[in-house]
Tab-separated table of C-alpha atoms in Angstrom:
chain	number	residue	atom	x	y	z
A	1	UNK	CA	-66.832	-143.688	20.108
A	2	UNK	CA	-66.029	-146.645	17.911
A	3	UNK	CA	-63.284	-146.135	15.351
A	4	UNK	CA	-61.630	-148.028	12.549
A	5	UNK	CA	-57.901	-147.289	12.321
A	6	UNK	CA	-55.718	-148.042	9.335
A	7	UNK	CA	-52.166	-147.838	10.674
A	8	UNK	CA	-48.815	-148.184	8.900
A	9	UNK	CA	-47.057	-151.225	10.388
A	10	UNK	CA	-43.384	-151.783	9.603
A	11	UNK	CA	-41.247	-154.155	11.702
A	12	UNK	CA	-37.964	-152.337	11.036
A	13	UNK	CA	-36.035	-150.208	8.556
A	14	UNK	CA	-35.642	-153.124	6.138
A	15	UNK	CA	-39.281	-154.291	6.293
A	16	UNK	CA	-41.507	-153.256	3.397
A	17	UNK	CA	-44.407	-152.236	5.639
A	18	UNK	CA	-48.162	-152.122	5.027
A	19	UNK	CA	-51.390	-150.541	6.269
A	20	UNK	CA	-53.152	-152.700	8.897
A	21	UNK	CA	-56.756	-152.191	9.975
A	22	UNK	CA	-57.705	-152.157	13.688
A	23	UNK	CA	-61.043	-151.701	15.373
A	24	UNK	CA	-60.988	-149.588	18.560
A	25	UNK	CA	-64.218	-149.404	20.551
A	26	UNK	CA	-65.283	-147.303	23.569
A	27	UNK	CA	-62.979	-144.374	22.819
A	28	UNK	CA	-63.742	-141.303	24.934
A	29	UNK	CA	-64.048	-138.041	22.976
A	30	UNK	CA	-61.941	-136.440	25.752
A	31	UNK	CA	-58.948	-138.676	25.027
A	32	UNK	CA	-56.018	-137.244	23.157
A	33	UNK	CA	-55.074	-138.919	19.908
A	34	UNK	CA	-52.057	-140.552	21.575
A	35	UNK	CA	-54.163	-141.771	24.503
A	36	UNK	CA	-56.447	-143.420	21.966
A	37	UNK	CA	-53.349	-145.161	20.522
A	38	UNK	CA	-52.346	-146.139	24.100
A	39	UNK	CA	-55.752	-147.836	24.479
A	40	UNK	CA	-55.202	-149.696	21.221
A	41	UNK	CA	-51.680	-150.743	22.325
A	42	UNK	CA	-52.866	-152.041	25.706
A	43	UNK	CA	-55.416	-154.192	23.928
A	44	UNK	CA	-52.786	-155.381	21.431
A	45	UNK	CA	-50.421	-156.308	24.285
A	46	UNK	CA	-53.186	-158.184	26.159
A	47	UNK	CA	-53.960	-160.073	22.953
A	48	UNK	CA	-50.261	-160.960	22.622
A	49	UNK	CA	-49.682	-158.739	19.585
A	50	UNK	CA	-46.905	-156.235	18.963
A	51	UNK	CA	-48.001	-152.694	20.013
A	52	UNK	CA	-47.847	-149.836	17.523
A	53	UNK	CA	-44.583	-147.876	17.956
A	54	UNK	CA	-44.924	-144.098	17.921
A	55	UNK	CA	-42.781	-141.232	19.211
A	56	UNK	CA	-44.043	-139.146	22.141
A	57	UNK	CA	-42.610	-137.362	25.125
A	58	UNK	CA	-44.101	-134.318	26.848
A	59	UNK	CA	-47.657	-134.697	25.500
A	60	UNK	CA	-48.023	-130.942	26.039
A	61	UNK	CA	-47.277	-129.900	22.471
A	62	UNK	CA	-43.913	-128.358	23.250
A	63	UNK	CA	-41.263	-131.050	22.781
A	64	UNK	CA	-41.650	-131.937	19.117
A	65	UNK	CA	-41.333	-135.696	19.676
A	66	UNK	CA	-44.737	-136.788	18.451
A	67	UNK	CA	-45.904	-136.567	14.904
A	68	UNK	CA	-47.847	-138.684	12.455
A	69	UNK	CA	-49.867	-138.068	9.348
A	70	UNK	CA	-53.541	-138.441	10.292
A	71	UNK	CA	-55.961	-138.712	7.382
A	72	UNK	CA	-53.408	-137.062	5.107
A	73	UNK	CA	-52.736	-134.163	7.490
A	74	UNK	CA	-49.492	-133.828	9.424
A	75	UNK	CA	-50.535	-133.755	13.136
A	76	UNK	CA	-54.181	-134.238	12.131
A	77	UNK	CA	-57.040	-131.941	11.201
A	78	UNK	CA	-56.717	-129.235	13.869
A	79	UNK	CA	-54.583	-126.194	13.033
A	80	UNK	CA	-51.649	-125.179	15.249
A	81	UNK	CA	-51.921	-128.424	17.229
A	82	UNK	CA	-49.540	-131.345	17.686
A	83	UNK	CA	-50.857	-134.902	17.533
A	84	UNK	CA	-50.588	-135.220	21.338
A	85	UNK	CA	-52.810	-132.158	21.859
A	86	UNK	CA	-55.377	-133.301	19.301
A	87	UNK	CA	-58.515	-134.663	20.929
A	88	UNK	CA	-60.805	-137.397	19.714
A	89	UNK	CA	-63.787	-135.014	19.806
A	90	UNK	CA	-62.530	-133.756	16.424
A	91	UNK	CA	-63.417	-137.109	14.896
A	92	UNK	CA	-66.830	-138.640	14.238
A	93	UNK	CA	-68.106	-141.876	15.741
A	94	UNK	CA	-67.597	-144.753	13.310
A	95	UNK	CA	-64.937	-142.851	11.340
A	96	UNK	CA	-62.049	-144.586	9.581
A	97	UNK	CA	-58.748	-142.870	10.368
A	98	UNK	CA	-55.569	-143.387	8.325
A	99	UNK	CA	-52.342	-143.047	10.337
A	100	UNK	CA	-48.975	-142.949	8.568
A	101	UNK	CA	-45.439	-141.933	9.524
A	102	UNK	CA	-43.719	-138.808	8.142
A	103	UNK	CA	-42.745	-139.704	4.588
A	104	UNK	CA	-39.367	-138.418	3.432
A	105	UNK	CA	-36.093	-139.903	2.224
A	106	UNK	CA	-34.347	-137.899	4.943
A	107	UNK	CA	-36.662	-139.466	7.579
A	108	UNK	CA	-36.212	-143.249	7.255
A	109	UNK	CA	-38.806	-145.284	9.156
A	110	UNK	CA	-37.346	-146.926	12.273
A	111	UNK	CA	-40.496	-148.857	13.188
A	112	UNK	CA	-44.231	-148.366	12.501
A	113	UNK	CA	-44.832	-144.623	13.008
A	114	UNK	CA	-41.355	-143.820	14.362
A	115	UNK	CA	-38.987	-142.109	11.926
A	116	UNK	CA	-35.352	-141.082	12.342
A	117	UNK	CA	-35.247	-137.279	12.292
A	118	UNK	CA	-31.463	-137.167	12.751
A	119	UNK	CA	-31.101	-135.176	9.535
A	120	UNK	CA	-32.704	-132.199	11.317
A	121	UNK	CA	-29.914	-132.467	13.911
A	122	UNK	CA	-27.351	-132.447	11.095
A	123	UNK	CA	-28.820	-129.166	9.831
A	124	UNK	CA	-28.544	-127.683	13.328
A	125	UNK	CA	-24.965	-128.990	13.699
A	126	UNK	CA	-24.073	-127.188	10.460
A	127	UNK	CA	-24.747	-123.758	11.945
A	128	UNK	CA	-27.764	-123.583	14.266
A	129	UNK	CA	-25.768	-122.207	17.177
A	130	UNK	CA	-23.922	-119.078	18.339
A	131	UNK	CA	-20.372	-118.804	19.637
A	132	UNK	CA	-21.201	-116.612	22.626
A	133	UNK	CA	-19.142	-117.447	25.712
A	134	UNK	CA	-21.089	-119.504	28.220
A	135	UNK	CA	-21.235	-118.672	31.903
A	136	UNK	CA	-23.666	-116.614	33.908
A	137	UNK	CA	-26.501	-114.972	31.987
A	138	UNK	CA	-25.538	-111.453	30.863
A	139	UNK	CA	-27.627	-108.445	31.900
A	140	UNK	CA	-30.594	-108.484	29.501
A	141	UNK	CA	-30.495	-104.746	28.819
A	142	UNK	CA	-26.826	-104.696	27.852
A	143	UNK	CA	-27.661	-105.752	24.277
A	144	UNK	CA	-30.686	-103.850	22.968
A	145	UNK	CA	-32.886	-105.653	20.410
A	146	UNK	CA	-35.548	-103.869	18.381
A	147	UNK	CA	-39.029	-105.021	19.439
A	148	UNK	CA	-40.021	-106.094	15.917
A	149	UNK	CA	-36.855	-108.217	15.598
A	150	UNK	CA	-37.333	-109.710	19.054
A	151	UNK	CA	-40.913	-110.672	18.197
A	152	UNK	CA	-40.003	-112.164	14.808
A	153	UNK	CA	-37.052	-114.059	16.317
A	154	UNK	CA	-39.305	-115.404	19.072
A	155	UNK	CA	-41.896	-116.489	16.518
A	156	UNK	CA	-39.193	-118.493	14.667
A	157	UNK	CA	-37.747	-119.835	17.901
A	158	UNK	CA	-41.125	-121.451	18.640
A	159	UNK	CA	-40.162	-124.213	16.166
A	160	UNK	CA	-40.120	-127.539	18.035
A	161	UNK	CA	-38.410	-129.434	15.213
A	162	UNK	CA	-41.189	-132.002	14.857
A	163	UNK	CA	-40.721	-132.353	11.088
A	164	UNK	CA	-44.365	-131.775	10.106
A	165	UNK	CA	-43.228	-129.201	7.512
A	166	UNK	CA	-41.197	-131.893	5.749
A	167	UNK	CA	-44.030	-134.425	6.011
A	168	UNK	CA	-46.551	-132.040	4.447
A	169	UNK	CA	-44.327	-130.442	1.801
A	170	UNK	CA	-45.220	-131.599	-1.739
A	171	UNK	CA	-41.473	-131.398	-2.460
A	172	UNK	CA	-40.346	-133.130	0.746
A	173	UNK	CA	-38.394	-129.986	1.622
A	174	UNK	CA	-37.254	-129.052	5.121
A	175	UNK	CA	-36.928	-125.377	4.307
A	176	UNK	CA	-39.406	-124.068	6.903
A	177	UNK	CA	-37.454	-125.809	9.688
A	178	UNK	CA	-34.111	-124.563	8.329
A	179	UNK	CA	-35.477	-121.049	7.812
A	180	UNK	CA	-36.915	-120.912	11.343
A	181	UNK	CA	-33.551	-121.884	12.823
A	182	UNK	CA	-31.608	-119.493	10.580
A	183	UNK	CA	-33.808	-116.445	11.137
A	184	UNK	CA	-34.194	-116.966	14.879
A	185	UNK	CA	-30.436	-116.342	15.179
A	186	UNK	CA	-29.875	-113.907	12.302
A	187	UNK	CA	-32.444	-111.456	13.722
A	188	UNK	CA	-30.577	-111.120	17.020
A	189	UNK	CA	-27.239	-109.360	17.718
A	190	UNK	CA	-25.787	-112.542	19.253
A	191	UNK	CA	-26.271	-114.375	15.953
A	192	UNK	CA	-24.404	-111.894	13.749
A	193	UNK	CA	-20.808	-113.247	13.787
A	194	UNK	CA	-21.796	-116.491	12.005
A	195	UNK	CA	-24.781	-115.044	10.178
A	196	UNK	CA	-23.594	-115.766	6.638
A	197	UNK	CA	-21.561	-118.947	7.174
A	198	UNK	CA	-24.548	-120.290	9.108
A	199	UNK	CA	-27.065	-119.945	6.301
A	200	UNK	CA	-24.767	-121.554	3.729
A	201	UNK	CA	-23.805	-124.397	6.062
A	202	UNK	CA	-27.392	-125.145	7.059
A	203	UNK	CA	-28.766	-125.042	3.506
A	204	UNK	CA	-25.913	-127.300	2.333
A	205	UNK	CA	-26.623	-129.748	5.183
A	206	UNK	CA	-30.325	-129.611	4.280
A	207	UNK	CA	-29.633	-130.491	0.645
A	208	UNK	CA	-27.105	-133.198	1.526
A	209	UNK	CA	-29.609	-134.900	3.847
A	210	UNK	CA	-31.841	-135.588	0.821
A	211	UNK	CA	-34.605	-133.057	1.435
A	212	UNK	CA	-36.321	-131.600	-1.633
A	213	UNK	CA	-36.157	-127.997	-2.830
A	214	UNK	CA	-38.606	-125.311	-1.702
A	215	UNK	CA	-41.128	-123.951	-4.228
A	216	UNK	CA	-42.951	-121.641	-1.773
A	217	UNK	CA	-46.085	-123.788	-1.972
A	218	UNK	CA	-46.941	-122.876	1.638
A	219	UNK	CA	-48.092	-126.333	2.733
A	220	UNK	CA	-45.529	-126.367	5.573
A	221	UNK	CA	-46.901	-123.292	7.289
A	222	UNK	CA	-50.484	-124.629	6.989
A	223	UNK	CA	-49.630	-127.700	9.092
A	224	UNK	CA	-46.969	-126.226	11.399
A	225	UNK	CA	-48.192	-126.764	14.990
A	226	UNK	CA	-46.304	-123.628	16.041
A	227	UNK	CA	-47.514	-121.460	13.147
A	228	UNK	CA	-44.026	-120.591	11.841
A	229	UNK	CA	-44.837	-118.078	9.076
A	230	UNK	CA	-43.807	-118.643	5.458
A	231	UNK	CA	-41.914	-115.349	5.336
A	232	UNK	CA	-39.122	-116.896	7.451
A	233	UNK	CA	-38.145	-118.648	4.206
A	234	UNK	CA	-37.799	-115.211	2.607
A	235	UNK	CA	-35.467	-114.188	5.432
A	236	UNK	CA	-33.375	-117.297	4.782
A	237	UNK	CA	-33.336	-116.564	1.028
A	238	UNK	CA	-32.174	-113.002	1.602
A	239	UNK	CA	-29.385	-114.100	3.961
A	240	UNK	CA	-28.409	-116.815	1.477
A	241	UNK	CA	-28.202	-114.349	-1.420
A	242	UNK	CA	-26.113	-111.946	0.658
A	243	UNK	CA	-23.907	-114.804	1.865
A	244	UNK	CA	-23.233	-116.158	-1.617
A	245	UNK	CA	-22.382	-112.650	-2.809
A	246	UNK	CA	-19.721	-112.228	-0.100
A	247	UNK	CA	-18.829	-115.789	0.753
A	248	UNK	CA	-15.065	-115.289	0.465
A	249	UNK	CA	-15.070	-112.695	3.255
A	250	UNK	CA	-16.825	-114.924	5.743
A	251	UNK	CA	-15.425	-118.392	5.347
A	252	UNK	CA	-13.211	-118.928	8.391
A	253	UNK	CA	-9.540	-119.015	7.536
A	254	UNK	CA	-9.916	-117.623	4.042
B	1	UNK	CA	-36.141	-120.015	-11.491
B	2	UNK	CA	-36.908	-116.523	-10.179
B	3	UNK	CA	-34.520	-114.583	-12.421
B	4	UNK	CA	-35.473	-116.366	-15.650
B	5	UNK	CA	-39.135	-116.118	-14.641
B	6	UNK	CA	-38.913	-112.354	-14.156
B	7	UNK	CA	-37.234	-111.917	-17.579
B	8	UNK	CA	-40.117	-113.868	-19.125
B	9	UNK	CA	-42.743	-111.815	-17.244
B	10	UNK	CA	-41.155	-108.584	-18.522
B	11	UNK	CA	-41.360	-110.025	-22.040
B	12	UNK	CA	-45.031	-110.948	-21.464
B	13	UNK	CA	-45.819	-107.351	-20.451
B	14	UNK	CA	-44.087	-105.914	-23.544
B	15	UNK	CA	-45.739	-108.519	-25.786
B	16	UNK	CA	-49.191	-107.692	-24.383
B	17	UNK	CA	-48.715	-103.954	-24.908
B	18	UNK	CA	-47.684	-104.714	-28.503
B	19	UNK	CA	-50.758	-106.926	-29.022
B	20	UNK	CA	-53.059	-104.144	-27.875
B	21	UNK	CA	-51.882	-102.042	-30.832
B	22	UNK	CA	-54.268	-104.200	-32.900
B	23	UNK	CA	-56.988	-101.763	-31.807
B	24	UNK	CA	-55.206	-98.920	-33.634
B	25	UNK	CA	-55.935	-100.511	-37.021
B	26	UNK	CA	-54.247	-102.695	-39.633
B	27	UNK	CA	-51.729	-100.144	-40.943
B	28	UNK	CA	-50.536	-99.122	-37.524
B	29	UNK	CA	-50.306	-102.714	-36.238
B	30	UNK	CA	-48.415	-103.949	-39.289
B	31	UNK	CA	-46.085	-100.966	-39.065
B	32	UNK	CA	-45.426	-101.791	-35.415
B	33	UNK	CA	-44.749	-105.445	-36.261
B	34	UNK	CA	-42.234	-104.467	-38.928
B	35	UNK	CA	-40.572	-102.017	-36.549
B	36	UNK	CA	-40.121	-104.889	-34.039
B	37	UNK	CA	-37.855	-106.629	-36.519
B	38	UNK	CA	-35.689	-103.555	-36.907
B	39	UNK	CA	-35.365	-102.182	-33.369
B	40	UNK	CA	-31.897	-100.819	-32.799
B	41	UNK	CA	-31.311	-100.008	-36.478
B	42	UNK	CA	-29.236	-98.386	-37.709
B	43	UNK	CA	-26.947	-98.973	-34.699
B	44	UNK	CA	-27.512	-102.726	-35.038
B	45	UNK	CA	-27.990	-103.845	-38.616
B	46	UNK	CA	-31.296	-105.428	-39.702
B	47	UNK	CA	-32.692	-108.091	-37.414
B	48	UNK	CA	-29.752	-108.247	-35.002
B	49	UNK	CA	-31.671	-106.859	-32.039
B	50	UNK	CA	-34.513	-109.297	-32.713
B	51	UNK	CA	-32.092	-112.215	-32.581
B	52	UNK	CA	-30.390	-110.925	-29.432
B	53	UNK	CA	-33.839	-110.716	-27.801
B	54	UNK	CA	-34.790	-114.171	-29.082
B	55	UNK	CA	-31.542	-115.642	-27.733
B	56	UNK	CA	-32.149	-114.066	-24.314
B	57	UNK	CA	-35.695	-115.482	-24.274
B	58	UNK	CA	-34.622	-118.973	-25.331
B	59	UNK	CA	-31.861	-118.976	-22.694
B	60	UNK	CA	-34.443	-117.885	-20.085
B	61	UNK	CA	-36.963	-120.532	-21.124
B	62	UNK	CA	-34.343	-123.294	-21.142
B	63	UNK	CA	-32.954	-122.124	-17.775
B	64	UNK	CA	-36.477	-121.958	-16.347
B	65	UNK	CA	-37.317	-125.479	-17.509
B	66	UNK	CA	-33.969	-126.814	-16.323
B	67	UNK	CA	-34.518	-125.350	-12.833
B	68	UNK	CA	-38.095	-126.660	-12.704
B	69	UNK	CA	-36.995	-130.134	-13.785
B	70	UNK	CA	-34.254	-130.189	-11.140
B	71	UNK	CA	-36.801	-129.234	-8.458
B	72	UNK	CA	-39.308	-131.827	-9.676
B	73	UNK	CA	-36.675	-134.594	-9.704
B	74	UNK	CA	-35.473	-133.602	-6.234
B	75	UNK	CA	-39.070	-133.616	-4.977
B	76	UNK	CA	-39.604	-137.103	-6.387
B	77	UNK	CA	-36.365	-138.386	-4.836
B	78	UNK	CA	-37.160	-136.755	-1.488
B	79	UNK	CA	-40.258	-138.946	-0.959
B	80	UNK	CA	-39.551	-142.479	-2.178
B	81	UNK	CA	-42.523	-144.004	-0.288
B	82	UNK	CA	-45.749	-142.151	-1.038
B	83	UNK	CA	-48.617	-141.508	1.359
B	84	UNK	CA	-51.553	-143.930	1.161
B	85	UNK	CA	-53.878	-141.109	2.186
B	86	UNK	CA	-52.835	-137.727	0.840
B	87	UNK	CA	-54.948	-134.591	0.956
B	88	UNK	CA	-54.610	-132.205	-1.999
B	89	UNK	CA	-52.169	-129.420	-1.231
B	90	UNK	CA	-53.865	-126.836	0.995
B	91	UNK	CA	-51.894	-124.026	-0.599
B	92	UNK	CA	-53.400	-122.317	-3.620
B	93	UNK	CA	-54.605	-124.103	-6.746
B	94	UNK	CA	-52.009	-122.072	-8.633
B	95	UNK	CA	-49.167	-123.430	-6.483
B	96	UNK	CA	-50.048	-127.057	-7.018
B	97	UNK	CA	-50.505	-126.744	-10.809
B	98	UNK	CA	-47.162	-125.033	-11.497
B	99	UNK	CA	-45.519	-128.055	-13.109
B	100	UNK	CA	-48.322	-129.308	-15.368
B	101	UNK	CA	-49.333	-125.703	-16.061
B	102	UNK	CA	-45.776	-125.053	-17.212
B	103	UNK	CA	-45.924	-128.014	-19.609
B	104	UNK	CA	-49.220	-126.725	-21.076
B	105	UNK	CA	-47.695	-123.262	-21.508
B	106	UNK	CA	-44.638	-124.732	-23.279
B	107	UNK	CA	-46.852	-126.660	-25.726
B	108	UNK	CA	-48.865	-123.500	-26.331
B	109	UNK	CA	-45.716	-121.433	-26.989
B	110	UNK	CA	-44.561	-123.963	-29.609
B	111	UNK	CA	-47.969	-123.839	-31.289
B	112	UNK	CA	-48.064	-120.053	-30.998
B	113	UNK	CA	-44.671	-119.668	-32.742
B	114	UNK	CA	-45.747	-122.025	-35.559
B	115	UNK	CA	-48.992	-120.070	-35.850
B	116	UNK	CA	-48.065	-116.404	-35.712
B	117	UNK	CA	-44.271	-116.236	-36.106
B	118	UNK	CA	-43.535	-118.750	-38.874
B	119	UNK	CA	-47.163	-118.803	-40.095
B	120	UNK	CA	-46.995	-122.567	-40.718
B	121	UNK	CA	-50.302	-123.301	-38.961
B	122	UNK	CA	-51.991	-119.998	-39.805
B	123	UNK	CA	-54.744	-119.864	-42.482
B	124	UNK	CA	-53.180	-116.715	-43.986
B	125	UNK	CA	-49.603	-117.245	-42.856
B	126	UNK	CA	-48.223	-114.117	-44.521
B	127	UNK	CA	-45.381	-112.680	-42.389
B	128	UNK	CA	-45.757	-109.276	-44.043
B	129	UNK	CA	-49.422	-108.947	-42.928
B	130	UNK	CA	-49.549	-109.825	-39.181
B	131	UNK	CA	-52.916	-108.059	-38.748
B	132	UNK	CA	-54.530	-110.335	-41.347
B	133	UNK	CA	-52.933	-113.382	-39.696
B	134	UNK	CA	-54.441	-112.497	-36.311
B	135	UNK	CA	-57.894	-111.793	-37.750
B	136	UNK	CA	-57.881	-115.068	-39.697
B	137	UNK	CA	-56.640	-116.945	-36.641
B	138	UNK	CA	-59.494	-116.060	-34.313
B	139	UNK	CA	-62.311	-116.142	-36.892
B	140	UNK	CA	-65.560	-117.521	-35.384
B	141	UNK	CA	-65.390	-120.722	-37.438
B	142	UNK	CA	-61.982	-121.463	-35.880
B	143	UNK	CA	-63.504	-121.361	-32.371
B	144	UNK	CA	-61.252	-124.208	-31.190
B	145	UNK	CA	-58.160	-122.008	-31.751
B	146	UNK	CA	-59.689	-119.273	-29.605
B	147	UNK	CA	-60.641	-121.849	-26.970
B	148	UNK	CA	-57.099	-123.294	-26.813
B	149	UNK	CA	-55.655	-119.764	-26.729
B	150	UNK	CA	-57.990	-118.792	-23.870
B	151	UNK	CA	-57.166	-121.905	-21.822
B	152	UNK	CA	-53.440	-121.348	-22.348
B	153	UNK	CA	-53.615	-117.684	-21.344
B	154	UNK	CA	-55.569	-118.654	-18.208
B	155	UNK	CA	-52.846	-121.251	-17.507
B	156	UNK	CA	-50.275	-118.457	-17.788
B	157	UNK	CA	-52.404	-116.430	-15.355
B	158	UNK	CA	-52.390	-119.226	-12.766
B	159	UNK	CA	-48.658	-119.773	-13.343
B	160	UNK	CA	-47.986	-116.103	-12.610
B	161	UNK	CA	-50.357	-116.009	-9.631
B	162	UNK	CA	-47.968	-118.285	-7.753
B	163	UNK	CA	-44.829	-117.689	-9.834
B	164	UNK	CA	-44.519	-113.939	-9.315
B	165	UNK	CA	-45.010	-114.264	-5.553
B	166	UNK	CA	-42.600	-117.191	-5.392
B	167	UNK	CA	-39.958	-115.335	-7.439
B	168	UNK	CA	-40.118	-112.313	-5.130
B	169	UNK	CA	-39.844	-114.637	-2.127
B	170	UNK	CA	-36.845	-116.436	-3.645
B	171	UNK	CA	-35.130	-113.106	-4.194
B	172	UNK	CA	-35.454	-112.237	-0.526
B	173	UNK	CA	-38.911	-110.768	0.134
B	174	UNK	CA	-38.999	-111.322	3.891
B	175	UNK	CA	-41.630	-109.366	5.852
B	176	UNK	CA	-45.287	-110.346	6.417
B	177	UNK	CA	-46.409	-106.960	5.061
B	178	UNK	CA	-44.217	-107.400	1.998
B	179	UNK	CA	-45.734	-110.862	1.530
B	180	UNK	CA	-49.236	-109.378	1.332
B	181	UNK	CA	-47.951	-106.816	-1.178
B	182	UNK	CA	-46.141	-109.472	-3.226
B	183	UNK	CA	-49.327	-111.554	-3.401
B	184	UNK	CA	-51.319	-108.508	-4.554
B	185	UNK	CA	-48.688	-107.710	-7.215
B	186	UNK	CA	-48.848	-111.339	-8.398
B	187	UNK	CA	-52.649	-111.276	-8.575
B	188	UNK	CA	-52.764	-107.915	-10.398
B	189	UNK	CA	-50.123	-109.047	-12.912
B	190	UNK	CA	-51.870	-112.380	-13.477
B	191	UNK	CA	-55.326	-110.851	-13.994
B	192	UNK	CA	-53.973	-107.853	-15.943
B	193	UNK	CA	-51.999	-110.006	-18.377
B	194	UNK	CA	-54.915	-112.451	-18.801
B	195	UNK	CA	-57.308	-109.631	-19.673
B	196	UNK	CA	-54.752	-107.886	-21.895
B	197	UNK	CA	-54.095	-111.038	-23.893
B	198	UNK	CA	-57.715	-112.195	-24.091
B	199	UNK	CA	-59.256	-108.949	-25.383
B	200	UNK	CA	-57.534	-109.502	-28.745
B	201	UNK	CA	-59.071	-112.878	-29.714
B	202	UNK	CA	-62.455	-111.877	-28.289
B	203	UNK	CA	-62.375	-108.571	-30.193
B	204	UNK	CA	-61.811	-110.578	-33.394
B	205	UNK	CA	-64.488	-113.111	-32.402
B	206	UNK	CA	-67.080	-110.411	-31.798
B	207	UNK	CA	-66.146	-108.485	-34.935
B	208	UNK	CA	-64.682	-105.487	-33.111
B	209	UNK	CA	-61.452	-106.083	-35.002
B	210	UNK	CA	-61.833	-107.315	-38.559
């Protein structure tokens, strides 16, 4: 396959950045999208040019490191698939492909396609944990969990924190990520002690990081490589309403 | 957004049911319209109830617009650098036209008040004869009024298609099964209100009501 790539190049956070066109020939349809970028980078290095920077780690679709907007789609055209698991057979020979980084104020560009997703960590730090004592794993059957809750919690826990929901959201909101992290814990007995301080802390951290507000447009769930359902946001909303109604009882020290 | 929206939807339902009284004839419709001004009498004197209702509606509309503006400004601030290649939102058409649809609906409401409440833009414009005002409004030679009315009502329909679902979600609708139900409720309300509002102008247009 021969492809024309239009890639966002930006030297650093202060650089203005621009789309640059590259021609990549002899691409195998069996390559992953990132392998195709590797081929381009090897040729750029041999030609003495700066390679295109992009985030990647496991290349198995489970770490959440990779992510780029491909032809206007976060993680590309294939549903429930990260960019690293996307194969070139989904593109046509001679196609022009636009590749851009996640665009959000909360995700400043570090270089080329690499963005700083530290604001997702700030949301987690604001409440995405439980205060169970560590040590040896407790007997699994000692704390019963209803099957429906276990399944829904597991579904939310599949979130890999890649940030595609933010990249796709017309409002630049990170609510699907926040909701997945909130509901994964609030559905389980271990998550109950901090249930209501957690949701308030995480939503506050979300808003402070400069993410937009959710309008239930549903774009996030359409691009989510892990298929986190939109109704997790409803679970977050319900916890948030309950928490704001009884905030005084739950704030530590009050 | 959700609470003010639901107040406005409840008003839309009551308003539509009132409109449909046009099919019971001029005397009955006019009588109903006069009664509207005096609901609550004699407990509340004269038009007090009407003004309480109007205040609640204006507060809801202003609150709704304020919330929408805040969300729109936050959305703009949240993405300072735009995408060079951006696909249209894959969610529903209704979801991506909420903001401009809302502006169209606001303009229509202003026109609608000048037309059928104050009578300023109505060819008859007699507050004591609402039936005559409606019939004159949607006369075949004023087809452009009917067209604008139809487009605005359809805009309301789209607004509710996403808005009702989104309001229920904001108020804590949280299960996948409930989501399917909420979407059905939104669709039924949107289509039901559209049909309920549109039968009136088309009944006048076709001579069913004259």
